[in-house]
Each structure stands twice: as structure tokens, then as C-alpha cells.
Short mmCIF file of C-alpha atoms in Angstrom, two decimals:
data_model
loop_
_atom_site.label_atom_id
_atom_site.label_comp_id
_atom_site.label_asym_id
_atom_site.label_seq_id
_atom_site.Cartn_x
_atom_site.Cartn_y
_atom_site.Cartn_z
CA MET A 1443 10.56 -23.89 -43.12
CA SER A 1444 6.57 -23.25 -42.69
CA GLN A 1445 7.27 -20.34 -40.33
CA ASN A 1446 9.72 -18.64 -42.56
CA PHE A 1447 7.14 -19.13 -45.60
CA ALA A 1448 4.29 -17.49 -42.93
CA ILE A 1449 7.22 -14.09 -42.24
CA ALA A 1450 7.53 -13.87 -46.00
CA HIS A 1451 4.22 -13.64 -47.87
CA LEU A 1452 2.80 -11.91 -44.39
CA THR A 1453 5.63 -9.09 -45.69
CA ARG A 1454 5.01 -9.52 -49.76
CA LEU A 1455 1.47 -8.73 -48.84
CA ALA A 1456 2.09 -5.92 -46.33
CA LEU A 1457 4.23 -4.21 -49.57
CA ARG A 1458 1.24 -5.00 -51.63
CA GLN A 1459 -1.38 -3.03 -49.05
CA ARG A 1460 0.76 -0.73 -48.03
CA LEU A 1461 -2.68 1.70 -47.25
CA LEU A 1462 -4.06 -1.10 -45.86
CA VAL A 1463 -1.32 -1.42 -43.25
CA LEU A 1464 -0.94 2.63 -42.91
CA VAL A 1465 -4.80 2.55 -41.60
CA LEU A 1466 -4.31 -0.17 -39.13
CA THR A 1467 -1.30 1.54 -37.89
CA PHE A 1468 -2.85 4.91 -37.43
CA GLY A 1469 -5.98 2.63 -36.12
CA LEU A 1470 -3.82 0.68 -33.42
CA ILE A 1471 -1.80 4.44 -32.83
CA GLY A 1472 -5.48 6.13 -31.96
CA ALA A 1473 -6.36 3.15 -30.10
CA GLY A 1474 -3.74 3.37 -27.81
CA VAL A 1475 -3.73 7.20 -27.53
CA TRP A 1476 -7.80 6.67 -26.14
CA ALA A 1477 -7.01 3.64 -23.33
CA TYR A 1478 -3.85 6.04 -22.58
CA LEU A 1479 -6.47 8.90 -22.10
CA GLY A 1480 -8.93 6.13 -19.96
CA LEU A 1481 -6.50 5.10 -17.86
CA PRO A 1482 -7.58 5.19 -14.62
CA ILE A 1483 -4.50 6.52 -12.49
CA ASP A 1484 -4.36 6.26 -8.05
CA ALA A 1485 -2.11 5.96 -6.10
CA PHE A 1486 -3.60 2.60 -4.82
CA PRO A 1487 -5.46 0.19 -7.03
CA ASP A 1488 -9.07 -0.51 -6.24
CA VAL A 1489 -9.02 -4.29 -5.49
CA SER A 1490 -11.83 -4.33 -2.78
CA SER A 1491 -14.91 -6.60 -3.47
CA THR A 1492 -18.39 -5.47 -3.62
CA GLN A 1493 -19.47 -4.32 0.17
CA VAL A 1494 -21.78 -2.71 2.05
CA LYS A 1495 -21.44 -1.15 5.28
CA ILE A 1496 -24.62 0.11 7.75
CA ILE A 1497 -23.20 2.60 10.07
CA LEU A 1498 -25.58 3.24 13.15
CA LYS A 1499 -25.04 6.36 15.83
CA VAL A 1500 -26.49 5.29 19.43
CA PRO A 1501 -26.03 8.22 22.04
CA GLY A 1502 -24.82 7.38 25.06
CA LEU A 1503 -24.90 3.36 24.53
CA THR A 1504 -21.36 2.03 26.41
CA PRO A 1505 -19.78 -1.12 23.44
CA GLN A 1506 -21.45 -3.72 25.20
CA GLU A 1507 -24.79 -2.13 24.94
CA VAL A 1508 -24.51 -1.64 21.35
CA GLU A 1509 -23.30 -4.91 20.55
CA GLN A 1510 -26.06 -6.02 22.72
CA ARG A 1511 -28.91 -4.16 21.18
CA VAL A 1512 -28.01 -2.70 18.00
CA THR A 1513 -25.16 -4.94 15.95
CA LEU A 1514 -26.40 -8.00 17.56
CA LEU A 1515 -30.30 -7.83 16.10
CA VAL A 1516 -28.73 -5.86 12.88
CA GLU A 1517 -26.47 -9.06 12.31
CA GLN A 1518 -29.22 -11.63 12.56
CA GLU A 1519 -31.54 -9.61 9.54
CA MET A 1520 -28.32 -9.68 7.08
CA LEU A 1521 -28.07 -13.52 7.52
CA GLY A 1522 -29.01 -15.84 4.31
CA ILE A 1523 -28.71 -12.70 2.15
CA PRO A 1524 -27.53 -13.61 -1.34
CA ASN A 1525 -24.08 -13.60 -2.71
CA LYS A 1526 -23.08 -12.84 0.92
CA THR A 1527 -19.73 -13.82 1.40
CA LEU A 1528 -18.46 -12.57 4.93
CA LEU A 1529 -20.25 -10.22 7.49
CA ARG A 1530 -18.41 -8.61 10.21
CA SER A 1531 -19.19 -6.05 12.86
CA LEU A 1532 -17.48 -3.38 15.18
CA SER A 1533 -19.09 -1.85 18.14
CA HIS A 1534 -17.57 1.57 19.71
CA TYR A 1535 -19.33 3.88 22.12
CA ALA A 1536 -22.20 4.66 20.94
CA LEU A 1537 -21.59 3.98 17.31
CA SER A 1538 -22.09 0.42 15.75
CA ASP A 1539 -20.21 -0.88 12.46
CA VAL A 1540 -21.49 -3.62 10.43
CA THR A 1541 -19.53 -4.61 6.61
CA ILE A 1542 -20.65 -6.89 4.50
CA ASP A 1543 -19.30 -8.24 1.99
CA PHE A 1544 -20.70 -9.99 -1.38
CA GLU A 1545 -19.03 -12.51 -3.95
CA GLU A 1546 -16.99 -10.94 -6.71
CA GLY A 1547 -19.10 -9.46 -9.70
CA THR A 1548 -21.89 -8.46 -7.29
CA ASP A 1549 -24.17 -5.49 -8.22
CA ILE A 1550 -23.60 -2.68 -6.36
CA TYR A 1551 -26.86 -1.23 -6.49
CA TRP A 1552 -28.31 -4.66 -6.16
CA ALA A 1553 -26.57 -6.00 -2.44
CA ARG A 1554 -27.39 -2.10 -1.05
CA GLN A 1555 -30.99 -2.90 -2.14
CA GLN A 1556 -31.04 -5.89 -0.79
CA VAL A 1557 -29.07 -4.81 3.06
CA ASN A 1558 -31.52 -2.08 3.09
CA GLU A 1559 -34.79 -4.19 2.85
CA ARG A 1560 -33.38 -6.08 5.87
CA LEU A 1561 -32.64 -2.83 7.49
CA SER A 1562 -36.05 -1.38 7.13
CA VAL A 1563 -37.31 -4.52 8.93
CA VAL A 1564 -34.89 -4.34 12.08
CA LEU A 1565 -34.91 -0.48 12.65
CA SER A 1566 -38.25 -0.54 14.96
CA SER A 1567 -36.56 -3.21 17.08
CA LEU A 1568 -33.59 -0.67 17.84
CA PRO A 1569 -33.53 2.25 20.54
CA PRO A 1570 -35.68 5.14 19.50
CA THR A 1571 -32.08 7.31 19.57
CA ALA A 1572 -30.49 4.71 16.93
CA GLU A 1573 -30.25 6.66 13.48
CA GLY A 1574 -27.85 6.53 10.49
CA GLY A 1575 -28.13 4.03 7.55
CA LEU A 1576 -25.84 2.49 4.81
CA ALA A 1577 -22.66 4.79 4.16
CA PRO A 1578 -22.15 6.49 0.84
CA ILE A 1579 -20.87 3.75 -2.77
CA THR A 1580 -17.22 4.15 -1.79
CA THR A 1581 -14.76 1.50 -1.08
CA PRO A 1582 -12.06 1.78 1.55
CA LEU A 1583 -9.58 2.86 -0.50
CA GLY A 1584 -12.13 5.87 -2.18
CA GLU A 1585 -10.12 8.53 -0.14
CA MET A 1586 -9.38 10.95 -2.83
CA TYR A 1587 -8.19 14.09 -1.26
CA MET A 1588 -8.26 15.99 1.90
CA PHE A 1589 -7.75 19.42 2.35
CA THR A 1590 -7.68 21.91 5.76
CA ILE A 1591 -9.41 25.32 6.14
CA ASP A 1592 -7.53 27.69 7.66
CA GLY A 1593 -7.89 31.66 8.63
CA PRO A 1594 -8.47 34.13 10.93
CA GLN A 1595 -12.04 33.00 11.64
CA THR A 1596 -13.11 30.41 14.46
CA LEU A 1597 -13.19 26.74 14.08
CA ALA A 1598 -17.54 27.22 14.40
CA GLU A 1599 -16.94 29.54 11.58
CA ARG A 1600 -14.74 27.73 9.61
CA ARG A 1601 -16.79 24.30 10.05
CA THR A 1602 -20.26 26.68 8.76
CA GLN A 1603 -18.29 27.45 5.28
CA LEU A 1604 -16.86 23.90 4.67
CA ASP A 1605 -21.02 22.61 5.35
CA TRP A 1606 -22.30 24.78 3.92
CA VAL A 1607 -20.43 25.98 1.04
CA ILE A 1608 -17.98 23.89 0.33
CA ARG A 1609 -18.71 20.29 1.01
CA PRO A 1610 -22.13 20.69 -1.20
CA ALA A 1611 -19.92 22.05 -4.28
CA LEU A 1612 -18.21 19.17 -4.17
CA ARG A 1613 -21.04 17.05 -3.37
CA ALA A 1614 -22.06 18.35 -7.09
CA ILE A 1615 -18.52 17.07 -9.03
CA PRO A 1616 -19.52 13.69 -11.08
CA GLY A 1617 -17.94 10.78 -9.31
CA VAL A 1618 -17.61 12.44 -5.64
CA ALA A 1619 -19.38 9.86 -2.87
CA ASP A 1620 -19.37 12.11 -0.74
CA VAL A 1621 -17.27 14.62 1.72
CA ASN A 1622 -16.84 14.16 5.15
CA ALA A 1623 -16.17 17.22 7.69
CA LEU A 1624 -14.34 16.60 10.05
CA GLY A 1625 -13.17 18.89 13.18
CA GLY A 1626 -14.09 22.35 14.75
CA VAL A 1627 -17.45 23.04 16.38
CA VAL A 1628 -21.01 22.26 14.97
CA ARG A 1629 -23.11 25.45 16.17
CA THR A 1630 -26.68 24.37 18.17
CA PHE A 1631 -29.32 25.30 20.27
CA ASN A 1632 -28.53 24.36 23.79
CA VAL A 1633 -31.04 23.64 26.29
CA ALA A 1634 -30.04 22.96 29.63
CA PRO A 1635 -33.08 22.32 32.02
CA ASN A 1636 -33.55 24.25 35.45
CA PHE A 1637 -34.22 21.13 37.53
CA SER A 1638 -35.29 23.91 40.15
CA ALA A 1639 -37.65 25.58 38.12
CA LEU A 1640 -39.03 22.27 36.73
CA ALA A 1641 -39.74 21.20 40.08
CA ALA A 1642 -41.38 23.35 41.47
CA SER A 1643 -43.14 23.86 37.95
CA GLN A 1644 -44.56 20.40 38.40
CA ILE A 1645 -43.25 19.94 34.53
CA THR A 1646 -41.36 17.51 33.61
CA VAL A 1647 -38.33 17.21 31.23
CA GLU A 1648 -40.48 15.14 28.30
CA LYS A 1649 -42.82 17.65 28.57
CA LEU A 1650 -40.63 20.29 27.97
CA ILE A 1651 -38.73 17.91 25.24
CA GLU A 1652 -42.28 17.48 23.67
CA ALA A 1653 -43.00 21.52 23.57
CA ILE A 1654 -40.15 22.40 21.63
CA GLN A 1655 -40.50 19.59 19.12
CA ASN A 1656 -44.77 20.56 18.33
CA ASN A 1657 -43.10 24.13 18.33
CA ASN A 1658 -40.90 23.30 16.20
CA GLN A 1659 -42.36 22.35 12.39
CA ASN A 1660 -44.25 24.69 9.90
CA ASP A 1661 -48.59 23.61 9.22
CA GLY A 1662 -50.84 23.87 6.59
CA ALA A 1663 -54.17 24.93 7.46
CA GLY A 1664 -56.17 24.22 4.54
CA ARG A 1665 -57.60 26.76 1.46
CA VAL A 1666 -59.75 29.86 1.89
CA ALA A 1667 -61.82 30.77 -1.36
CA ARG A 1668 -62.37 34.82 -1.85
CA GLN A 1669 -64.07 35.68 -4.78
CA GLY A 1670 -62.83 33.57 -7.15
CA GLU A 1671 -59.37 33.16 -5.37
CA SER A 1672 -58.26 30.27 -3.81
CA ILE A 1673 -55.40 31.55 -0.76
CA LEU A 1674 -53.26 28.92 1.08
CA VAL A 1675 -53.05 29.19 5.29
CA ARG A 1676 -50.39 27.53 6.65
CA THR A 1677 -48.61 28.98 9.84
CA GLU A 1678 -45.14 29.19 10.26
CA GLY A 1679 -43.31 27.63 13.38
CA ARG A 1680 -39.71 26.97 12.35
CA ILE A 1681 -37.54 28.08 15.07
CA LYS A 1682 -34.98 30.09 13.87
CA THR A 1683 -33.66 32.85 16.66
CA LEU A 1684 -32.76 32.26 19.92
CA GLU A 1685 -35.75 34.16 20.40
CA ASP A 1686 -37.82 31.58 19.06
CA LEU A 1687 -36.94 29.05 21.02
CA ARG A 1688 -37.25 31.19 24.28
CA ASN A 1689 -40.47 32.26 24.06
CA ILE A 1690 -42.25 28.46 23.06
CA VAL A 1691 -45.17 27.53 25.77
CA VAL A 1692 -44.72 24.96 27.67
CA GLY A 1693 -47.47 25.26 30.29
CA ARG A 1694 -49.44 27.50 32.71
CA SER A 1695 -49.37 27.93 36.62
CA GLY A 1696 -52.16 29.42 37.63
CA ASP A 1697 -53.16 32.14 34.88
CA GLN A 1698 -49.21 32.45 33.95
CA LEU A 1699 -47.77 31.12 31.17
CA LEU A 1700 -44.34 29.13 31.28
CA ARG A 1701 -42.24 29.53 28.93
CA VAL A 1702 -39.18 27.85 28.22
CA HIS A 1703 -36.72 30.63 29.50
CA GLN A 1704 -37.84 30.34 32.73
CA LEU A 1705 -37.59 26.17 32.84
CA ALA A 1706 -33.82 26.18 31.31
CA ASP A 1707 -31.00 27.91 29.96
CA ILE A 1708 -30.76 28.79 26.06
CA SER A 1709 -27.47 29.21 24.53
CA ILE A 1710 -25.76 28.53 20.94
CA GLU A 1711 -22.94 26.26 22.17
CA GLY A 1712 -21.38 23.04 19.46
CA LEU A 1713 -22.33 19.32 19.67
CA THR A 1714 -20.58 17.02 21.78
CA ARG A 1715 -17.07 16.31 20.11
CA TYR A 1716 -15.90 13.13 20.01
CA GLY A 1717 -12.61 13.73 19.11
CA ALA A 1718 -10.54 16.89 17.31
CA VAL A 1719 -8.16 17.27 14.09
CA THR A 1720 -4.99 19.03 14.19
CA GLU A 1721 -2.85 20.00 11.63
CA ASN A 1722 1.83 20.00 12.06
CA GLY A 1723 1.13 20.05 15.85
CA GLN A 1724 0.00 23.94 15.31
CA GLY A 1725 -3.36 23.51 16.90
CA GLU A 1726 -6.73 22.56 15.98
CA THR A 1727 -8.46 22.93 12.07
CA VAL A 1728 -11.42 21.94 10.27
CA GLU A 1729 -10.63 19.51 7.71
CA GLY A 1730 -12.62 18.10 4.26
CA LEU A 1731 -12.22 14.61 2.87
CA VAL A 1732 -13.27 13.88 -0.81
CA LEU A 1733 -14.74 10.08 -1.49
CA GLY A 1734 -14.96 8.93 -4.41
CA LEU A 1735 -17.74 6.56 -6.08
CA ARG A 1736 -16.80 2.98 -6.24
CA GLY A 1737 -14.90 2.86 -9.49
CA ALA A 1738 -14.96 6.18 -10.38
CA ASN A 1739 -11.61 7.38 -12.41
CA ALA A 1740 -9.56 9.98 -10.12
CA ARG A 1741 -7.51 11.99 -12.80
CA HIS A 1742 -11.64 12.01 -14.91
CA VAL A 1743 -13.27 13.24 -11.76
CA GLY A 1744 -10.35 15.56 -10.67
CA GLY A 1745 -10.65 16.86 -13.93
CA GLN A 1746 -14.80 18.00 -13.85
CA GLY A 1747 -14.04 19.51 -10.39
CA GLY A 1748 -11.39 22.22 -12.08
CA GLY A 1749 -14.90 23.48 -13.77
CA HIS A 1750 -16.98 22.80 -11.08
CA GLY A 1751 -14.74 25.16 -8.85
CA GLN A 1752 -15.43 28.23 -11.12
CA GLN A 1753 -18.70 28.23 -9.85
CA SER A 1754 -19.14 31.35 -7.41
CA PHE A 1755 -20.72 31.41 -4.19
CA ALA A 1756 -20.30 35.70 -3.89
CA GLY A 1757 -23.75 37.13 -2.19
CA SER A 1758 -25.57 33.49 -1.72
CA HIS A 1759 -25.54 32.42 1.27
CA GLY A 1760 -26.06 35.83 3.50
CA PHE A 1761 -21.89 36.55 4.14
CA GLY A 1762 -21.64 39.89 5.98
CA ALA A 1763 -18.35 41.75 7.36
CA ASP A 1764 -18.32 38.69 10.12
CA HIS A 1765 -18.47 35.95 7.14
CA PRO A 1766 -15.90 36.75 4.04
CA LEU A 1767 -17.64 36.18 0.93
CA PRO A 1768 -16.29 33.38 -1.09
CA VAL A 1769 -15.09 33.59 -4.27
CA SER A 1770 -13.45 31.54 -7.07
CA GLY A 1771 -10.46 31.83 -9.37
CA GLN A 1772 -7.46 30.19 -11.60
CA CYS A 1773 -4.29 28.39 -10.13
CA SER A 1774 -1.56 31.19 -11.38
CA PHE A 1775 1.11 28.45 -11.14
CA CYS A 1776 -1.19 25.72 -13.11
CA ALA A 1777 -2.33 28.29 -15.77
CA GLY A 1778 -6.24 27.93 -15.33
CA GLY A 1779 -5.58 23.80 -15.40
CA CYS A 1780 -6.86 23.98 -11.88
CA HIS A 1781 -9.65 25.43 -10.00
CA TYR A 1782 -10.29 26.91 -6.01
CA PHE A 1783 -12.46 28.30 -4.13
CA ALA A 1784 -11.18 31.67 -2.05
CA PHE A 1785 -12.36 33.16 0.99
CA VAL A 1786 -11.41 36.73 0.64
CA GLY A 1787 -9.37 37.48 3.87
CA ALA A 1788 -9.99 34.04 5.55
CA GLY A 1789 -7.89 31.46 3.30
CA HIS A 1790 -9.15 29.80 0.34
CA VAL A 1791 -8.94 26.09 -0.54
CA PHE A 1792 -7.16 25.40 -4.09
CA VAL A 1793 -8.98 21.61 -5.65
CA HIS A 1794 -7.40 19.66 -7.66
CA ALA A 1795 -7.12 15.56 -8.86
CA LEU A 1796 -3.39 15.53 -7.11
CA GLY A 1797 -4.50 17.27 -3.43
CA ALA A 1798 -5.23 20.88 -1.75
CA PHE A 1799 -3.88 23.60 -0.80
CA VAL A 1800 -4.65 26.17 2.23
CA GLY A 1801 -3.26 29.65 2.12
CA GLN A 1802 -4.04 33.21 2.66
CA PRO A 1803 -4.77 35.09 -0.13
CA ASP A 1804 -4.63 38.92 -1.00
CA VAL A 1805 -7.90 40.85 -0.58
CA SER A 1806 -8.27 39.98 -4.49
CA GLY A 1807 -8.49 36.58 -3.18
CA ARG A 1808 -6.08 35.36 -5.99
CA ALA A 1809 -2.42 35.31 -4.89
CA GLY A 1810 -0.67 32.15 -4.72
CA HIS A 1811 -0.60 28.62 -6.75
CA CYS A 1812 -1.22 25.23 -5.38
CA HIS A 1813 1.68 23.57 -6.03
CA ARG A 1814 -0.26 20.95 -7.88
CA HIS A 1815 3.16 19.16 -8.93
CA VAL A 1816 4.05 18.35 -5.48
CA GLY A 1817 0.57 16.59 -4.71
CA GLY A 1818 -0.70 15.67 -1.48
CA CYS A 1819 -2.06 18.55 0.92
CA VAL A 1820 0.29 21.28 1.32
CA ARG A 1821 0.41 24.79 3.02
CA GLY A 1822 2.16 28.51 2.24
CA GLY A 1823 2.00 31.47 1.33
CA GLY A 1824 -0.28 33.58 -0.88
#
């Protein structure tokens, strides 16, 4: 009886206050639309706890040596951190990976500060070749999308485009923690000592390394005051070309100066590779993996990426005939719903929330479409 009376009373109130009911109804509809538009959409909901990773590279050390000389020291320093729930590590060849999990609700920036303070204490006890630090603020499920760079260029040229053109542009998008570059060849100056020449000149490898390091920097020499003006005096010693590296003076043999090219073989080669990326079993390629910031909405990040995709980098990176100019445009299939970076004559990369597409554009760099409704990373022609 009381339930029927409440329903009847509520019905009479709704009929008498029609305007109030309409306002509340439209308010409820608006709140639902707002909640729908802001709803995070991810393939796998991120339920991971607050986590901080430490990644250190130690070239040349075996897993046992990495465990004894790096991982164990870092783990001991991390003991006693407040709100810590789990501490685990992995020691690979030349790589140490330490993971610290914190209690649910712990602020990620506070946790990283605690870990960073303790890491700075132990760094002085690690081998001199150890390098690295805290991993980006992402989670194990933070991989938003991946793409590959295809085209007639060499692996070294495609890796250069990814490192210096595409990666900086993607990292500027709000919500992107980092962009991992995988595969290809990273170009570097290679110095191979000639031990016979070193022995004949009585010069050690350490002295050769020291000479190269000391001659690869710019220094200031103060100011010169002249007629009321102050002129800055500085010397530029940074190595820019192979010729600069070849002509560095290492020592003296009698009255003759000994330069690097007399004591070592100089060339442009790639850094030591520990793996490779293949695509569809058709050979090696270069891949980019976009990591989302912890708590970022993948749909919002993808929408913001479209705006950034309209940036044009043509003419700003010194690309010549052997390095096609990067341009930007809109996907014809999505009618402007996504944007891409196109390398004229080399291949283009469509970037959007669902994935990426790599293909071969025509000379205008606008052919083809991204198949965004398929998702993932698909290939196709222009």
C-alpha cells in the first residue's frame, strides 16, 4: 500500500511540475552524452597498479655479471620505499630491468621521485659504462599503435626519418609518453683502432679515446671588450664530418703530428644490433611503437594526433634528392577524419587512433587511404 501511494504521489508531482521534469530529463540526457564522449575506449582496460621501471644498459656484461654488478645493487637500494608492494627484476645480456610496484592509489609522480632519489645514490657504484634510468610514464598495456616505414630507401635512411622527423612529431602529441624506434640501422661514426700503428707510435687505446672525446666539444673563451662592445670568444670543436674526425691530433712522433686516421680506420657504419624487425616474412623493416601516457584516453590521443599530423616538415630537415621531402595531408577515405605524414617517393604513414597504414603514394603524396575502419596496422597500395 505504501509503495503504491509513493508511486501515485510521484506521478502527481511530475504532472504538476512539467517544466521541472523536462529540465531534469534534458539534464540527464546531456550528462549521458558528456559521459559517452569522455568514455575511454581501449582494447584492454588498464587495471595495472602504480608501477615504476628502471632500465639500465651495461654493454659487454653477461647476465650473471649484470645481476651481480648492477641489478643486485639497485634492488638493495630500493628496499624500504614507502607503499612498495612488489620488487622484481630481470637480468639479460647487457641489460638490467628492475620493476617496483606500489599500493593502489599511489601518485605516480611521487613514486617516481622516490625511486629516482634512491637511484641517484647507487649510480656511482655501478660500472662506468652503465647508462639509462626510469622508463617512460606508461603501463604494460600502454602500447597504443604501431606502424612501419616502407619505401625504396635503405634501412639506415628509413631509421633516420623515423628518429628525426616522425618520432619528434608524435612525441609532441599530448598523451604520448614515448615512441620506441625498432629495427633499421642507426648510423654512427665508427673508429676501428689499428693496433700495429698504435704500438709503433707507443700510443694506447685509452689515449686515442681521450683525444677524440676532448676534441668533440665547443668551448667558450670569455669576452673581449672593444670600443664599448663586448665580443664573445668561443671555439667550435664538435665533430660534424668524417674529415673532422680523421684530422684530430692524438699525439706526436718526433716532429710529426699523429692524427686519428693514421692510427685507426674511420667509417660511417651502424650501431651494434641485437635484433631485427620483419614484416609479413618479406624482409626487414623499420617500426615505430607509440606508448600512451599512464591514464591517457586512447581516443582523445588519436584525435589530437590528427591535428598534429597537419604539420609540414618540408624543407626543415635538409632533405635532398636522396632524402624525399616529408609532406602532410588528409586521408581521402576518412574525409579529413585522420591525417598522415607522407614521404614523397618513399612511402607514407597514416596515424590515427585505430592504427597505421604504410603504402606507396604518388608524387603528390596524397594517394591511397588508411583503412581506418579495419584498424590495426595494414598494408596496401596507393
